[in-house]
Coordinates of C-alpha atoms in Angstrom, one line a residue:
M25 CA -17.9 -14.3 3.6
R26 CA -16.5 -13.5 -0.1
K27 CA -14.4 -10.3 0.9
K28 CA -13.1 -12.2 3.4
Q29 CA -11.5 -15.0 1.5
S30 CA -10.6 -12.4 -1.3
I31 CA -8.6 -10.5 1.2
A32 CA -7.0 -13.8 2.6
R33 CA -5.9 -14.2 -0.7
R34 CA -4.5 -11.1 -1.5
G35 CA -2.5 -11.5 2.1
W36 CA -0.9 -14.2 0.0
A37 CA -0.3 -12.9 -3.1
I38 CA 2.4 -10.2 -1.6
L39 CA 4.8 -12.5 -2.8
G40 CA 3.2 -12.3 -6.5
L41 CA 3.0 -8.5 -6.3
L42 CA 6.7 -8.3 -5.2
A43 CA 7.4 -10.4 -8.5
V44 CA 5.7 -8.1 -10.7
F45 CA 7.6 -4.9 -9.6
L46 CA 11.2 -6.8 -9.8
L47 CA 9.7 -7.8 -13.5
G48 CA 8.8 -3.8 -13.9
M49 CA 12.5 -2.9 -15.6
G50 CA 11.0 -2.9 -18.6
Q51 CA 8.1 -0.5 -17.5
P52 CA 9.4 4.0 -18.3
V53 CA 11.5 5.4 -15.5
Y54 CA 9.7 8.2 -13.4
A55 CA 12.2 10.3 -12.3
K56 CA 10.3 11.1 -8.8
P57 CA 11.3 15.2 -7.2
D58 CA 13.7 15.7 -4.7
W59 CA 11.4 16.4 -2.4
S60 CA 9.4 13.2 -1.9
E61 CA 12.3 11.4 -0.5
S62 CA 9.7 11.6 2.7
A63 CA 6.8 11.1 0.8
P64 CA 4.5 8.3 2.1
Y65 CA 4.1 5.1 0.0
I66 CA 6.2 5.5 -2.9
H67 CA 9.4 3.8 -2.0
F68 CA 8.3 0.0 -1.3
V69 CA 5.7 -2.7 -2.9
N70 CA 4.8 -2.9 1.2
Y71 CA 4.5 -1.2 4.0
H72 CA 3.4 -3.4 7.2
Y73 CA 2.2 -0.6 10.5
V74 CA 1.2 -2.4 13.7
G75 CA -1.4 -0.6 15.9
N76 CA -1.3 0.5 19.1
G77 CA -4.0 1.0 21.7
V78 CA -7.5 2.0 20.5
A79 CA -6.7 1.3 17.2
G80 CA -5.1 -2.1 17.5
G81 CA -4.6 -4.0 14.9
A82 CA -2.3 -4.1 11.8
R83 CA -2.3 -2.6 8.4
D84 CA -0.7 -3.4 5.0
V85 CA -0.2 -0.6 2.6
I86 CA 0.6 -2.5 -1.0
M87 CA 1.3 -0.3 -4.2
E88 CA -0.6 -2.0 -7.0
Y89 CA 0.3 -0.3 -9.9
S90 CA 3.7 1.5 -9.6
P91 CA 3.9 5.6 -11.1
D92 CA 3.3 5.9 -14.6
A93 CA 4.7 8.5 -16.8
N94 CA 2.0 11.4 -14.4
G95 CA 3.4 10.1 -11.4
I96 CA 0.5 8.3 -10.9
F97 CA 0.0 5.2 -8.9
Q98 CA -2.4 3.0 -7.0
I99 CA -2.2 1.6 -3.2
S100 CA -4.6 -0.7 -1.3
V101 CA -5.0 -0.3 1.7
L102 CA -5.7 -3.8 4.1
E103 CA -6.9 -3.0 7.9
G104 CA -8.3 -6.3 9.6
T105 CA -11.7 -7.2 7.4
S106 CA -11.6 -3.9 5.3
S107 CA -9.6 -2.9 2.0
N108 CA -9.5 0.2 0.2
C109 CA -8.1 1.6 -2.5
Y110 CA -6.2 5.1 -3.6
I111 CA -5.2 6.6 -6.4
Y112 CA -2.6 9.2 -5.5
Q113 CA -0.1 11.6 -8.5
I114 CA 3.3 12.8 -7.6
R115 CA 3.7 15.9 -8.7
Q116 CA 6.0 19.0 -8.1
D117 CA 4.4 20.7 -5.5
G118 CA 2.9 17.6 -3.6
L119 CA 1.4 14.2 -3.5
Y120 CA -2.4 14.5 -4.4
E121 CA -4.9 11.8 -3.5
L122 CA -7.2 11.7 -6.9
A123 CA -9.8 9.1 -5.3
H124 CA -10.5 6.4 -3.0
F125 CA -12.5 3.1 -3.2
D126 CA -14.2 1.9 0.2
T127 CA -15.8 -1.5 -1.5
Y128 CA -12.5 -3.0 -3.0
S129 CA -11.6 -6.6 -2.8
D130 CA -10.3 -7.9 -5.9
V131 CA -7.1 -6.2 -7.7
E132 CA -8.3 -4.1 -10.5
D133 CA -6.2 -0.8 -12.0
K134 CA -8.6 2.2 -11.4
R135 CA -6.4 4.8 -12.7
T136 CA -8.0 5.8 -15.2
T137 CA -11.8 5.4 -14.0
D138 CA -13.8 9.0 -14.1
A139 CA -13.2 9.1 -10.4
A140 CA -9.7 9.3 -10.8
K141 CA -9.8 12.3 -13.5
D142 CA -12.2 14.2 -12.3
D143 CA -11.4 18.0 -10.6
K144 CA -11.7 16.4 -6.8
Q145 CA -8.5 15.9 -4.8
A146 CA -7.0 15.9 -1.7
L147 CA -3.2 16.8 -0.8
I148 CA -1.6 14.4 1.0
L149 CA 1.4 16.1 1.3
P150 CA 3.2 19.2 0.3
A151 CA 6.2 19.8 -1.2
D152 CA 7.3 22.8 1.1
L153 CA 7.7 21.0 4.5
T154 CA 9.6 24.1 6.7
V155 CA 8.7 24.5 10.0
G156 CA 5.6 26.5 10.2
K157 CA 3.9 25.6 7.1
V158 CA 0.2 25.1 7.2
Y159 CA -1.9 23.4 4.5
Y160 CA -4.9 21.6 4.7
T161 CA -6.2 18.2 3.7
G162 CA -9.4 16.0 2.7
Y163 CA -11.2 16.6 -0.3
D164 CA -13.1 19.8 0.8
K165 CA -9.7 20.8 2.4
S166 CA -11.2 21.1 5.9
V167 CA -8.3 19.2 8.1
K168 CA -5.3 21.9 9.0
N169 CA -1.9 20.4 8.9
T170 CA 1.1 22.3 10.4
V171 CA 4.7 21.2 10.5
V172 CA 6.1 21.6 13.7
A173 CA 9.7 20.0 13.2
N174 CA 12.0 19.4 10.6
P175 CA 14.4 17.9 10.4
M176 CA 14.3 16.2 13.7
T177 CA 15.7 12.4 15.0
Y178 CA 12.8 10.0 15.7
V179 CA 13.1 6.6 17.6
I180 CA 10.6 3.9 17.7
N181 CA 11.3 0.4 18.8
G182 CA 15.0 1.3 18.9
K183 CA 15.0 2.4 15.3
R184 CA 16.5 5.5 14.6
Y185 CA 14.9 7.9 11.6
E186 CA 17.4 11.0 10.8
N187 CA 16.2 14.1 9.1
T188 CA 12.4 13.3 10.1
V189 CA 9.6 15.5 9.1
K190 CA 6.8 16.0 11.8
V191 CA 3.5 17.2 10.9
S192 CA 0.4 18.0 14.1
R193 CA -3.4 17.4 12.1
E194 CA -6.3 18.9 13.8
L195 CA -9.5 16.4 14.4
P196 CA -12.6 16.8 15.5
N197 CA -11.3 14.5 18.3
G198 CA -7.9 16.1 19.3
T199 CA -4.8 16.9 17.5
I200 CA -2.5 13.9 15.9
Y201 CA 1.3 13.5 15.0
L202 CA 2.7 12.0 11.9
Y203 CA 6.1 11.2 10.9
Y204 CA 7.6 11.2 7.9
A205 CA 10.9 9.8 7.2
P206 CA 13.8 10.0 3.9
K207 CA 13.2 7.1 2.3
A208 CA 10.9 5.5 4.2
G209 CA 7.9 8.1 3.9
L210 CA 5.4 7.7 6.9
I211 CA 6.9 5.7 9.8
A212 CA 4.9 6.8 12.7
V213 CA 1.6 8.2 13.6
E214 CA 1.0 9.3 17.6
D215 CA -1.9 10.7 19.5
Q216 CA -2.1 13.9 21.5
A217 CA -0.3 12.8 24.8
G218 CA 2.5 11.3 22.4
N219 CA 1.6 7.7 22.4
P220 CA 1.9 5.7 18.7
E221 CA -1.2 4.6 17.1
F222 CA 0.4 3.4 14.1
V223 CA 4.1 2.5 13.6
L224 CA 6.2 1.2 10.5
T225 CA 7.8 -2.2 11.4
E226 CA 8.6 -3.5 7.6
T227 CA 8.9 -2.9 4.4
Y228 CA 9.0 -5.3 1.2
G229 CA 10.1 -4.8 -2.5
N230 CA 11.8 -1.7 -3.9
V231 CA 9.6 -0.2 -6.8
A232 CA 11.5 -1.3 -9.8
N233 CA 10.7 1.5 -12.2
T234 CA 11.3 4.6 -10.1
R235 CA 14.2 6.7 -9.8

C-alpha cells in the first residue's frame, strides 16, 4: 500500500521535477557527444509512452538527476504499480547502463552507490549506428541487436519522424524492433509482426544543463 501511495505521489511530483530542471541553469553544462542525438531518455525530463496489445498500460520515464560532468544520469521508469531506477552514462562510444534497482519508491540519488561504480555495465545504444552494425546488450552481453535501417522515415499516430534508426533485438520469445529518432530518442517498440508495443506520445521539460 505504501509503495502504491508513493508512486501516486511521484505522479504529482512531475511538475516539481520540471521546475527543478528548469532551474538547473546553475549546474555545469554537459556537452553531449554528436552521436547522442538519437539516444534515449537524455533530452527531456519526462517521456510518456502508451502501450498496446498484451503489454498495455502506460510507461513514464523520468530523469531524476541530469548528466553530471562525466555524463552519468539517473532515470526512473513507472509502469502500472511498479517503479524501477536506472543509472546511465553517456560516453563517446555509446550509452551504457551502470546499475538498476528493481525495488525503488522514493526519489534518491543512486549515482554514487557501489552498484553504480562496479565493473558491471550494459551497452544500451552504440555510437556507431551504421546499417548492419551488430552489438550486444544486457549485463552478460547475451542479447543480439542489429541496426537494420538508418536513416528511415517512421510515421506513428500521425507524427512523422525523419532520420530514424531501426534496430532489431532478438529475444527468447521473438524479435522486436526499436526505433530511435533525433532529439527524441526511443519513439516506438514493435513486435515481430510490426505491431506497436509501446509508442512515445508526449514529452515534457527540456534538460537544462545539457547542450
